[in-house]
Coordinates of C-alpha atoms in Angstrom, one line a residue:
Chain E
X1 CA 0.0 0.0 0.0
X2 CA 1.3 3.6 -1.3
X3 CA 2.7 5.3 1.9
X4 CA 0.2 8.5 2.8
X5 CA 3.2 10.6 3.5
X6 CA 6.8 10.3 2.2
X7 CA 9.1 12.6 3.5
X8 CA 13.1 12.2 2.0
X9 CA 15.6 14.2 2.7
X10 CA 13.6 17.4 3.4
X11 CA 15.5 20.8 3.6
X12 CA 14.1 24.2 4.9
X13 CA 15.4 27.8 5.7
X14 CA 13.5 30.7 5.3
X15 CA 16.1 33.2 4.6
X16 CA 19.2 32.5 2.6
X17 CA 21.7 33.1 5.4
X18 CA 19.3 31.8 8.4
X19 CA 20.7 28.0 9.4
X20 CA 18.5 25.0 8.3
X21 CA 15.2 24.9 10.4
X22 CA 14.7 21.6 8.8
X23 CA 17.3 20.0 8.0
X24 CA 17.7 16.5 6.2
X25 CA 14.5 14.8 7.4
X26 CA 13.1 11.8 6.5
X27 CA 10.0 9.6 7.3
X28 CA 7.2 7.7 6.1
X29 CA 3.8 7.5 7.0
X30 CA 0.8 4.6 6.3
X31 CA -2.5 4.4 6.5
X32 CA -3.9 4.0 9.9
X33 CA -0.8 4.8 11.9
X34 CA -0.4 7.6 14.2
X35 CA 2.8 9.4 14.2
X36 CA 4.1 12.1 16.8
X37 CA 6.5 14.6 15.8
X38 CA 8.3 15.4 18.9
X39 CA 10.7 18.8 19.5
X40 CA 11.5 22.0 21.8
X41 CA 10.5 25.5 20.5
X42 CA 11.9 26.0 17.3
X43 CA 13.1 22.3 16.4
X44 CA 11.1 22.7 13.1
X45 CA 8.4 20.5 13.4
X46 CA 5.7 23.6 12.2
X47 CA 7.6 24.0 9.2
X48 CA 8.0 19.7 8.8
X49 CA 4.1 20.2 8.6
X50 CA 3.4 23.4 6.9
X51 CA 5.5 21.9 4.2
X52 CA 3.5 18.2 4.0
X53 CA 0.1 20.4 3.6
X54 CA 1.4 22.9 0.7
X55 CA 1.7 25.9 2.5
X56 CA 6.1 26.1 2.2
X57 CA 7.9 25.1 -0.2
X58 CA 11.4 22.7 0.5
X59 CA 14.2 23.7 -0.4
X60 CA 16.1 20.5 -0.8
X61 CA 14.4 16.6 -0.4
X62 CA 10.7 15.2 -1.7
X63 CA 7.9 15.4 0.2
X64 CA 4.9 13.4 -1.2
X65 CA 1.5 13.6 0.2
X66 CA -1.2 10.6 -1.6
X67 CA 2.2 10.0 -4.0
X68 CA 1.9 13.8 -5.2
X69 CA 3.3 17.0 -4.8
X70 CA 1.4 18.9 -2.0
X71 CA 1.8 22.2 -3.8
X72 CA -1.1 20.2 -6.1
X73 CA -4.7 21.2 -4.9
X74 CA -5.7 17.6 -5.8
X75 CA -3.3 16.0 -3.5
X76 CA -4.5 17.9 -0.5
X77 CA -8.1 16.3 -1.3
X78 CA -8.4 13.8 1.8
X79 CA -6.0 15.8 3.6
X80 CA -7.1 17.7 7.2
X81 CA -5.0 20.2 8.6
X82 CA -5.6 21.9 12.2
X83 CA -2.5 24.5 12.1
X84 CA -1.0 25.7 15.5
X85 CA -2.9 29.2 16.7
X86 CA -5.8 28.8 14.1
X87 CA -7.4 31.9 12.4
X88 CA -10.7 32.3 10.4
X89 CA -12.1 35.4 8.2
X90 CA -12.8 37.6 11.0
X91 CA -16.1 38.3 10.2
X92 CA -17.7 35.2 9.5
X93 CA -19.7 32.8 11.7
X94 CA -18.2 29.4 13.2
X95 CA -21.1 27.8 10.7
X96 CA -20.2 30.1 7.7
X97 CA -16.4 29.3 8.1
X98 CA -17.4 25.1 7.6
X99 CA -19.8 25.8 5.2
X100 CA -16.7 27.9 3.3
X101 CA -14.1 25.8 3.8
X102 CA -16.9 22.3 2.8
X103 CA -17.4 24.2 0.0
X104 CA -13.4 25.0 -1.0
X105 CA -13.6 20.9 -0.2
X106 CA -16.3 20.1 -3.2
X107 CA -18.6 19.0 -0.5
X108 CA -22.1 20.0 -2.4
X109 CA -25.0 21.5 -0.8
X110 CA -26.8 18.3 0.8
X111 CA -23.8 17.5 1.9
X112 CA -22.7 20.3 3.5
X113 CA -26.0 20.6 5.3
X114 CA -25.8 17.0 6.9
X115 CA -22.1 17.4 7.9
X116 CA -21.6 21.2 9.2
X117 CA -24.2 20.9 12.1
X118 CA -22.6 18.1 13.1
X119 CA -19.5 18.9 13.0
X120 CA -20.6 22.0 14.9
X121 CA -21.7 19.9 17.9
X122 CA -19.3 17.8 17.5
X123 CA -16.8 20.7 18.4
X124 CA -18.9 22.3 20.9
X125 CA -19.9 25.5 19.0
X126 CA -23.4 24.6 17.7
X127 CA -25.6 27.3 18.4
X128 CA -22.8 29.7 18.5
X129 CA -23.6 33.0 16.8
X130 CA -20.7 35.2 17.2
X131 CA -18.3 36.1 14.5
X132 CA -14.5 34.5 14.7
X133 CA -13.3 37.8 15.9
X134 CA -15.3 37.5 19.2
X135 CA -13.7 33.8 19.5
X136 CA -11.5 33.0 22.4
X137 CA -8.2 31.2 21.7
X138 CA -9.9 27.5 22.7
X139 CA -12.9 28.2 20.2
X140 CA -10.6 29.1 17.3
X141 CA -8.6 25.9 18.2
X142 CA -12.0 24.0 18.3
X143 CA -12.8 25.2 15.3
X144 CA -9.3 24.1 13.4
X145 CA -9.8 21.0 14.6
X146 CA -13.4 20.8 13.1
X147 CA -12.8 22.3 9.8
X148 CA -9.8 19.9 9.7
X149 CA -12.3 16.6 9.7
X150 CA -15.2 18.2 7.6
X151 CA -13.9 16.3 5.2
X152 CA -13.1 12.6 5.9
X153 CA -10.1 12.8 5.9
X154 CA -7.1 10.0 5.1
X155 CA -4.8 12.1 6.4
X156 CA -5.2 14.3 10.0
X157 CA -2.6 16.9 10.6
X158 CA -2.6 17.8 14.4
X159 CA -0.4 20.7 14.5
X160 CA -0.5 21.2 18.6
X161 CA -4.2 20.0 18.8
X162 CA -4.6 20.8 22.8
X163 CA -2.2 24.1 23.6
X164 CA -5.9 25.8 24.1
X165 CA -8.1 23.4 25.0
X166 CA -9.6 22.9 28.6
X167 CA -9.2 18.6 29.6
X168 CA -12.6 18.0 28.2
X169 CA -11.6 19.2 25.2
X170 CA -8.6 17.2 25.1
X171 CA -10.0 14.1 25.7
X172 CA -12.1 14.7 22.7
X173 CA -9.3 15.0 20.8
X174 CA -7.8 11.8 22.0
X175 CA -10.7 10.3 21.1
X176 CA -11.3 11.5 18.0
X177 CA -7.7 10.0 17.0
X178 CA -8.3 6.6 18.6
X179 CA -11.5 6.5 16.1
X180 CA -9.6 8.1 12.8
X181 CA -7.1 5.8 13.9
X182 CA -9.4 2.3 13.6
X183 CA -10.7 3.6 10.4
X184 CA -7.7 4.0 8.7
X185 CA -7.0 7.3 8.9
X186 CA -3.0 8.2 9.2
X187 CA -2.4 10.8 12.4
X188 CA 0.1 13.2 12.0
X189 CA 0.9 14.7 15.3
X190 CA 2.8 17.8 15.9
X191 CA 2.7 18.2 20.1
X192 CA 4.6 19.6 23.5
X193 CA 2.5 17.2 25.3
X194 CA 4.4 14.2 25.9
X195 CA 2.0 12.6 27.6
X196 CA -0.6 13.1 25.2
X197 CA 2.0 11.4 22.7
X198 CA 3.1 8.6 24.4
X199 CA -0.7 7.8 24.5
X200 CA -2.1 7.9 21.1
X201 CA 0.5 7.4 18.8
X202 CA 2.6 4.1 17.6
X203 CA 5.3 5.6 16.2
X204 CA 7.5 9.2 17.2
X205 CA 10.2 11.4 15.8
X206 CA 12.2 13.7 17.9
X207 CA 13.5 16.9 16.4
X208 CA 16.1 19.5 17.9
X209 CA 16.8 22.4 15.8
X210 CA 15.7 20.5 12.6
X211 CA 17.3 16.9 12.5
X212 CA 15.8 14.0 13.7
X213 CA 17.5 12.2 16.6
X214 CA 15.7 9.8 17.0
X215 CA 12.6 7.9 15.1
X216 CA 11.3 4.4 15.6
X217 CA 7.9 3.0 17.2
X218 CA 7.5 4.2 20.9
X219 CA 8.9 0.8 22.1
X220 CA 12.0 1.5 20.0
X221 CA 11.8 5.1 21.1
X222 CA 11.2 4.2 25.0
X223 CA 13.2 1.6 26.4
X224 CA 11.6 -0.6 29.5
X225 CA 11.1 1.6 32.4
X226 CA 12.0 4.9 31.1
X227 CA 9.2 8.0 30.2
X228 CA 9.0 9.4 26.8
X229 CA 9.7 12.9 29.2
X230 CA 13.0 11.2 30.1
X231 CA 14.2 9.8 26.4
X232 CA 12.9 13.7 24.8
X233 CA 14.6 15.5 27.8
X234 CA 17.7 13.8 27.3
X235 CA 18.2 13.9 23.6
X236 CA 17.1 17.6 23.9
X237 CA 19.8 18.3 26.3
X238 CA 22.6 16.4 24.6
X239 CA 22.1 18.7 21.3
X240 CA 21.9 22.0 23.0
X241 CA 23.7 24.1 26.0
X242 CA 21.8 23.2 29.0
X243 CA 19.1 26.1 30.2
X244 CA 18.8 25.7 34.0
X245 CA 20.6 28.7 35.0
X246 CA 18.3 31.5 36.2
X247 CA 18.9 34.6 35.5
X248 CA 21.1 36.1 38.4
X249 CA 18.9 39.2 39.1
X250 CA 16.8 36.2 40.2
X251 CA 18.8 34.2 42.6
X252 CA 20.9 37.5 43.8
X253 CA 20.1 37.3 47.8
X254 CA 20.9 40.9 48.0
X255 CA 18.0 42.6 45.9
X256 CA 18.4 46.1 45.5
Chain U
X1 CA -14.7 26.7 -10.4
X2 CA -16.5 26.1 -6.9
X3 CA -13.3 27.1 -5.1
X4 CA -13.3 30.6 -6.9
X5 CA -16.8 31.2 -6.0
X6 CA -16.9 29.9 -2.4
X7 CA -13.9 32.3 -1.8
X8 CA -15.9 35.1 -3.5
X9 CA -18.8 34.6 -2.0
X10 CA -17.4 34.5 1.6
X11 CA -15.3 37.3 0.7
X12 CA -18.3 39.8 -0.2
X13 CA -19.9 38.4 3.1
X14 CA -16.5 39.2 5.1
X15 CA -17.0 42.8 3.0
X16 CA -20.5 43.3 3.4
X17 CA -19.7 43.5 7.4
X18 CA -16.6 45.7 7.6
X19 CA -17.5 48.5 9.5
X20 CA -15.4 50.9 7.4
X21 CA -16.3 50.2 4.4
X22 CA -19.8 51.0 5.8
X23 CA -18.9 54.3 7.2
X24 CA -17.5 55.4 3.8
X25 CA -20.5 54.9 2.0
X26 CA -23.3 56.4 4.4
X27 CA -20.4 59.5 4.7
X28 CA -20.7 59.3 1.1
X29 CA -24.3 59.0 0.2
X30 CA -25.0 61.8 2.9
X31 CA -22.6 63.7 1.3
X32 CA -23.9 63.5 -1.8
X33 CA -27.7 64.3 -0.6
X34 CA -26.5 67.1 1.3
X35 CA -24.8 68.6 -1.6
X36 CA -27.8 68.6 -3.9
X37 CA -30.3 69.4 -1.2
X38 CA -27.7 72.0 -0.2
X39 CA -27.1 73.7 -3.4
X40 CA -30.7 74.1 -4.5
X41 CA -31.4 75.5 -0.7
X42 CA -29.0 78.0 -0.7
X43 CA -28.9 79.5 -4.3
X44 CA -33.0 79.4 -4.3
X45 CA -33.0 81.5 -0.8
X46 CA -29.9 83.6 -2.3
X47 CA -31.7 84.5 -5.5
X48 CA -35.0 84.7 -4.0
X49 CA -33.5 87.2 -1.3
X50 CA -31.7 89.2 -3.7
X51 CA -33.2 91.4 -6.8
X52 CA -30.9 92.3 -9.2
X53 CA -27.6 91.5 -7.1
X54 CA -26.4 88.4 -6.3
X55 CA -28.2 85.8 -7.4
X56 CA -29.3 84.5 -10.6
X57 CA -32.5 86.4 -10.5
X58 CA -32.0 88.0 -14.0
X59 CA -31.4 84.4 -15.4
X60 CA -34.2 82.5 -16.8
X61 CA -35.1 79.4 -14.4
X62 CA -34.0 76.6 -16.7
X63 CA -30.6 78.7 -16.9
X64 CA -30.7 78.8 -13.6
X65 CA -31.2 75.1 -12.9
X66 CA -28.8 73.9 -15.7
X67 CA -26.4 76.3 -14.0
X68 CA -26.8 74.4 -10.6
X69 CA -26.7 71.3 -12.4
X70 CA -23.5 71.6 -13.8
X71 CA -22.7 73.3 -10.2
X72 CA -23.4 69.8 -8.4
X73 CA -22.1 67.8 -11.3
X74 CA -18.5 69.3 -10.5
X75 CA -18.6 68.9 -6.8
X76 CA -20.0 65.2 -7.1
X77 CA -17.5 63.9 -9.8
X78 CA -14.7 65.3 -7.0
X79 CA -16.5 63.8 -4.4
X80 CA -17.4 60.5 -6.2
X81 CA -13.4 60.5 -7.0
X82 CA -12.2 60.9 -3.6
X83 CA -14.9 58.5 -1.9
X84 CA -14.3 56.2 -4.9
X85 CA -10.4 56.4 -3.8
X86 CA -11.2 55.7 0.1
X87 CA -13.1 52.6 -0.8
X88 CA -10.7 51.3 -2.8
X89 CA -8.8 51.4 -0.2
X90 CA -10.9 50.3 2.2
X91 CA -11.3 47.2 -0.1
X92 CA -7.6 46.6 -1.4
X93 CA -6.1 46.6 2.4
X94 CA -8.3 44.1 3.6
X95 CA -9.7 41.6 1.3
X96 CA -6.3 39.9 1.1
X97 CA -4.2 41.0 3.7
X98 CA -6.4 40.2 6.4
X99 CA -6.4 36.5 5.4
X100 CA -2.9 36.4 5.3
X101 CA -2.3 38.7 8.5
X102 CA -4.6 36.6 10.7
X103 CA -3.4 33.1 9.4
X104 CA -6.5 32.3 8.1
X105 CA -4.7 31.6 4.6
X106 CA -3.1 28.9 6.5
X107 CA -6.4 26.3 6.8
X108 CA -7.6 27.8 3.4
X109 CA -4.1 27.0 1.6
X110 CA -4.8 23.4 2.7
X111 CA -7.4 22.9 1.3
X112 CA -8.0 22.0 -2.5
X113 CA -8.1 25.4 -3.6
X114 CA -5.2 26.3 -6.0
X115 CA -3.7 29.8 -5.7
X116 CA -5.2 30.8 -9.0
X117 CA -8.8 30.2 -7.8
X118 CA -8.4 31.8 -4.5
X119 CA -7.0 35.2 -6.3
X120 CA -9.5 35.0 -8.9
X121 CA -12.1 34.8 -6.1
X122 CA -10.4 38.0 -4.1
X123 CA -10.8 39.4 -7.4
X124 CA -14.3 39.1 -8.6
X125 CA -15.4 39.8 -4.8
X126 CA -13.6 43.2 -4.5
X127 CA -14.7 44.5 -7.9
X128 CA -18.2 43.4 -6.9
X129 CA -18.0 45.0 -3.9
X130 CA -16.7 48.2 -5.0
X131 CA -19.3 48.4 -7.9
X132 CA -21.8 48.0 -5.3
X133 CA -21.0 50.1 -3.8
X134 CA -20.0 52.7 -6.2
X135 CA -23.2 52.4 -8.1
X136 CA -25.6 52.7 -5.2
X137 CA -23.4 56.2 -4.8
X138 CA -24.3 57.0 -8.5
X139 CA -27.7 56.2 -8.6
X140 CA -28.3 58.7 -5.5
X141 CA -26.3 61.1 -7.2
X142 CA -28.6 60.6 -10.5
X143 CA -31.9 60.6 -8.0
X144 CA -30.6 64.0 -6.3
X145 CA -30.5 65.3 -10.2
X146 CA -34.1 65.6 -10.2
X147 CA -33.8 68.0 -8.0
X148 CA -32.1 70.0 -11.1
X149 CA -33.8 68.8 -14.4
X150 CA -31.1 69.8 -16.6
X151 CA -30.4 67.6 -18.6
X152 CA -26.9 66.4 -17.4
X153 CA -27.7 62.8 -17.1
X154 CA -25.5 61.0 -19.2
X155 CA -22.5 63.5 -18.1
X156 CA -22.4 61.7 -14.7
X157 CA -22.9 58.3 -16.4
X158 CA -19.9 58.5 -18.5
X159 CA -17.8 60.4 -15.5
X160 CA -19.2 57.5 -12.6
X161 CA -17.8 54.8 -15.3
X162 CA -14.6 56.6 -15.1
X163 CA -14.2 57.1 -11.7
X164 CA -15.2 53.2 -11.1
X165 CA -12.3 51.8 -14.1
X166 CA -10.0 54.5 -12.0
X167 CA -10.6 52.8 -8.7
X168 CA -10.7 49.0 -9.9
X169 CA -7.2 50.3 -10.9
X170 CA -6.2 51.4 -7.8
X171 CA -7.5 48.9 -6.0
X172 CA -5.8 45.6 -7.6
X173 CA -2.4 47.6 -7.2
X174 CA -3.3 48.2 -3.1
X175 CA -4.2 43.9 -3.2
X176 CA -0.9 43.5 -4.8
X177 CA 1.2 45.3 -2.6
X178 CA -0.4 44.4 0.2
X179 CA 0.5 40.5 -0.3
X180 CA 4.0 41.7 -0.1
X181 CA 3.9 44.3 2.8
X182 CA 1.9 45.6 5.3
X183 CA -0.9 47.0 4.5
X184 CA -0.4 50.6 5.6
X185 CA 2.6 50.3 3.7
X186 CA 1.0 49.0 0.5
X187 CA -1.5 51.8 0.9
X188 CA 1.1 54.6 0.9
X189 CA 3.1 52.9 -2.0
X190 CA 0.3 52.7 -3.9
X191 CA -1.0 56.5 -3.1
X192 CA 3.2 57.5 -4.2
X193 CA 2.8 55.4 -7.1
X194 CA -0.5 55.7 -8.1
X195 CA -1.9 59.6 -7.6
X196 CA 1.2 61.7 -6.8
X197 CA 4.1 59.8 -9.7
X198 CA 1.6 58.8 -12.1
X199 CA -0.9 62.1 -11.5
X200 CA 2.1 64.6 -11.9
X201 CA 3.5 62.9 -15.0
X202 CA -0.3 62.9 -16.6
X203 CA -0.6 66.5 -15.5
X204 CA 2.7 68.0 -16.6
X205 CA 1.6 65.8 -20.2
X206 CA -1.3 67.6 -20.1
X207 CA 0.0 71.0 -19.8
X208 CA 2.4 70.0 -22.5
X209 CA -0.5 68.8 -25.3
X210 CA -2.4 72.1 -24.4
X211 CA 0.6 74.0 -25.3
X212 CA 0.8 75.3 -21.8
X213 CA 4.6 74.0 -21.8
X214 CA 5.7 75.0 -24.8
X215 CA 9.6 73.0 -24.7
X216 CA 9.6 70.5 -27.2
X217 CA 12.2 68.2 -24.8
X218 CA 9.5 68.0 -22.3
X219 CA 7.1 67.3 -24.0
X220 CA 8.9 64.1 -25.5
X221 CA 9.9 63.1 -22.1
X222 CA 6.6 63.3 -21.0
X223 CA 5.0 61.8 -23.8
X224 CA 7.2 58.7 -23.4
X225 CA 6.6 58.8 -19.4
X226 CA 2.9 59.0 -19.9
X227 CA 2.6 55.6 -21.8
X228 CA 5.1 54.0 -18.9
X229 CA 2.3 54.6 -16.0
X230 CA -1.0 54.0 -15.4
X231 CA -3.2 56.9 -15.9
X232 CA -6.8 57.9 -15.1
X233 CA -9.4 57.4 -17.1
X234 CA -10.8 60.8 -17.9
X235 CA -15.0 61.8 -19.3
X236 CA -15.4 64.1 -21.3
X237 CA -17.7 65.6 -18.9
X238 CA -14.9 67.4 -16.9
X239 CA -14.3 69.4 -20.0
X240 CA -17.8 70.1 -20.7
X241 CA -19.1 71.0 -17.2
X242 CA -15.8 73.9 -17.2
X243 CA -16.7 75.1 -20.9
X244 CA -20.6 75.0 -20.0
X245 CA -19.9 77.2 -16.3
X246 CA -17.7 79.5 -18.4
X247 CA -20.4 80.1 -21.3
X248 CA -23.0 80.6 -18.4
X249 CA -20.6 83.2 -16.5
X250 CA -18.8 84.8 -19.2
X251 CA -15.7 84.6 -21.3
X252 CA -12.7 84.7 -19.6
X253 CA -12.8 81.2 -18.8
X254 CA -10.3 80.4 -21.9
X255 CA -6.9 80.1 -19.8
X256 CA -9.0 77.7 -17.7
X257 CA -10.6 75.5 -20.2
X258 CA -7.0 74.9 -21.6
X259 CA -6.0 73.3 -18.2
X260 CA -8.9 71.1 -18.3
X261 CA -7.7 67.2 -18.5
X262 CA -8.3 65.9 -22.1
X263 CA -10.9 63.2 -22.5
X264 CA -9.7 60.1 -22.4
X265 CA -9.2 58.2 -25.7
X266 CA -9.0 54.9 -26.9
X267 CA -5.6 54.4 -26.4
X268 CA -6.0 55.6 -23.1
X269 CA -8.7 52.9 -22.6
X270 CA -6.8 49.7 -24.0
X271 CA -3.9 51.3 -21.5
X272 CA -5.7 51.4 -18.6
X273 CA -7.1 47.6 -19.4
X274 CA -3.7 46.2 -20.3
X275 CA -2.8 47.9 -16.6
X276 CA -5.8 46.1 -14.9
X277 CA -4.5 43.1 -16.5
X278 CA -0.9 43.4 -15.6
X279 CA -2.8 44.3 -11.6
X280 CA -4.2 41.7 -11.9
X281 CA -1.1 39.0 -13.0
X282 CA 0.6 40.8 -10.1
X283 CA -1.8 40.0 -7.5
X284 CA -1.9 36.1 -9.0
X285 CA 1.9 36.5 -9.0
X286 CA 2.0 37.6 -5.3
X287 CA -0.5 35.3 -4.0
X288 CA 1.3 32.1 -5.9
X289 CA 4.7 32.8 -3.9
X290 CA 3.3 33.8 -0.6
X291 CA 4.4 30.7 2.0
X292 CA 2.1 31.3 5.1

């Protein structure tokens, strides 16, 4: 079976003398699977994403999303995104953005009426009348995640799911996974949470300032007895200068 | 196809509930009102006050009336201009910029909707919007008219289709820039650019095929620097209205009828279309290589 995403290779700066923020990555990712893309602030793992779903362009390597170049509309067909810190039209209604975006998906009209309310109450904003601009930060991230699934999906991109979400709301995106998961969806996600991770996906990559250092299924990744915290912590250590100092006009006794 | 017109459609909507662009068109279409309403008040009190001074009141009415038409005709195709410029404005800063600003062009981007559909979309929707809006301006302009009777009609026709190309213009160079820079930015680039460059070099060309200038140098110069910029789109109305208020007034009005802007012609029409065409490639062009 054709991989859903084939990473090779990929290269990434944004500015011709900035250094790599993605820098020779590789991975694959099938049908079905759930894969966590692991990495402190600024490892690269927005960028990893941004690039699978179209929206950057690599500079070196192959990325192939449904055996296609991303930068192809068609090949972004059965692909959901939820970016990090999603953003609407400002002055359209949570209803009006699915019915948009269902419509940008070639959802037609019957369709679009049976899904969108659903979807709606599915993410906890049926009813709601407001425009996006009035949103708080957990609505807008509510609604990613809903205009990500309006359209089945093969492919989920997760690109920090939970940063804004209250526990309830995290647990309904754990679920949602587990379910995509059985049906054969492929789970790409992008997450701080380690915990969150360790328990919803099969297989992880750890990036530090855009290489991988380490890939595998989360046995491979996490030996016997150790925490997925522990393994991350200490890879993420051993490529950078530690950063448990405090700043000395913090620990100076003798504040003036 | 659907792509274009679901970005379109949500676009107008997005439009349709922009505050600003709301505030520019009841300023306008008070504006407007008042002017008309205003003129006839004032010059029917002044010449009704008045025998044999100020006033009119040794004109016959329909004189009178033509007079005021023409009167209101100038102020409104300034006005219309000016308004027609803020909206532009209004429309070019927003309709693409504020997708890209807010990272909404991040979930659309992923979807499939190629760049070339989404800019088409942005497009149609501005130039809707701003003909909306524009027209509803013209046809209170041509209601407060009646007030006049004077026969002027198709003078504010031909100048409201002019002030409208003008705009549309204006308005894909201010989406353009503004997928490249700030908005604010874009704005002022496009005001340099647009009215002061551009309205100098089509002034001084002006001046120079009236015979104003006389030097033969500059008016090469010019000549070749006209046909290197976009330039507006001129009725023949403006030249009318001047040579109509002078005949009503008097002569002495030949200095001024020479500094009147020409009509436009045809090559000035087939320019200012190649330029919306090239505005609009650019905005396409800008929109294709934007990574968000």
């Amino acid at each position: 079976m054709a991989s859903v995403v084939s990473v090779e290779g990929l290269r990434k700066r944004y500015r011709h003398h900035d250094p790599w923020a993605v820098d020779g990555v590789s991975f694959q990712l099938e049908p079905g699977q759930a894969f966590g893309l692991l990495g402190p602030n600024g490892a690269g793992k927005s960028t990893v994403v941004k690039i699978i779903a179209g929206l950057l362009r690599p500079d070196e390597g192959s990325v192939q999303l449904f055996g296609a170049d991303p930068g192809n509309p068609t090949a972004r067909k059965d692909l959901g995104f939820a970016p990090e810190e999603p953003d609407f039209p400002k002055f359209l209604r949570a209803s009006e953005v699915l019915d948009y975006f269902a419509s940008l998906l070639g959802l037609d009209e019957a369709e679009r009426k049976r899904r969108i309310p659903e979807t709606l109450q599915f993410a906890g904003l049926d009813g709601e009348r407001r425009q996006v601009r009035q949103f708080s930060k957990g609505m807008k991230q509510r609604l990613g995640i809903a205009q990500a699934i309006l359209g089945r999906p093969k492919l989920l991109i997760l690109d920090e799911p939970t940063a804004d979400l209250d526990p309830l709301g995290r647990r309904d995106v754990r679920a949602l996974i587990d379910r995509l998961k059985d049906s054969g969806v492929a789970v790409l996600l992008n997450s701080h949470l380690l915990s969150e991770v360790e328990l919803v996906c099969d297989t992880v990559a750890i990036l530090a300032k855009g290489r991988v250092l380490k890939e595998g299924t989360m046995a491979e990744v996490v030996p016997e007895g150790r925490s997925l915290e522990d393994v991350f912590v200490e890879l993420v250590q051993a490529s950078a200068p530690p950063r448990d100092q405090l700043p000395s006009f913090i620990t100076d006794k003798d504040k003036s | 196809m659907n792509g274009t017109l679901a970005v379109a459609r949500y676009t107008l909507v997005e439009l349709s509930r922009r505050r600003i662009l709301l505030v520019f068109f009841i300023i306008g279409a008070l504006g407007i009102l008042g002017l008309g309403v205003g003129l006839k008040v004032i010059y029917s009190v002044a010449s009704s006050s008045t025998q044999g001074g100020f006033g009119p009141s040794n004109v016959d009415p329909a004189a009178f009336n033509h007079f005021l038409e023409l009167l209101f005709l100038t102020y409104i195709f300034g006005a219309l201009g000016v308004f027609g410029l803020l909206i532009a404005y209004g429309i070019g800063m927003t309709a693409i910029y504020h997708d890209l600003d807010s990272g909404a062009a991040v979930s659309i981007f992923s979807k499939p909707v190629s760049r070339l559909a989404f800019t088409t979309g942005k497009i149609a929707a501005a130039v809707a919007a701003l003909l909306v809006i524009m027209g509803l301006l013209a046809v209170e302009a041509r209601l407060v008219m009646f007030l006049f009777g004077g026969g002027l009609e198709n003078a504010l026709t031909v100048a409201v289709l002019a002030v409208i190309g003008n705009t549309i213009a204006l308005m894909l160079l201010v989406l353009a820039l503004s997928t490249w820079m700030n908005n604010i930015v874009a704005a002022i680039v496009a005001f340099i650019y647009y009215n002061v460059v551009a309205g100098v070099i089509a002034f001084v060309h002006n001046l120079t095929d009236s015979g104003v200038i006389g030097s033969g140098i500059v008016k090469t110069i010019f000549d070749v620097l006209y046909w290197l910029v976009p330039h507006e789109l001129i009725s023949s109305a403006t030249g009318d209205l001047v040579r109509a208020q002078v005949a009503i007034q008097g002569a002495r009005g030949n200095t001024v009828i020479a500094g009147v802007p020409q009509a436009s012609t045809t090559g000035d029409i087939i320019w200012w279309a190649f330029v919306v065409c090239v505005f609009c490639g650019l905005v396409y062009y800008s929109v294709r290589r934007r990574e968000v």
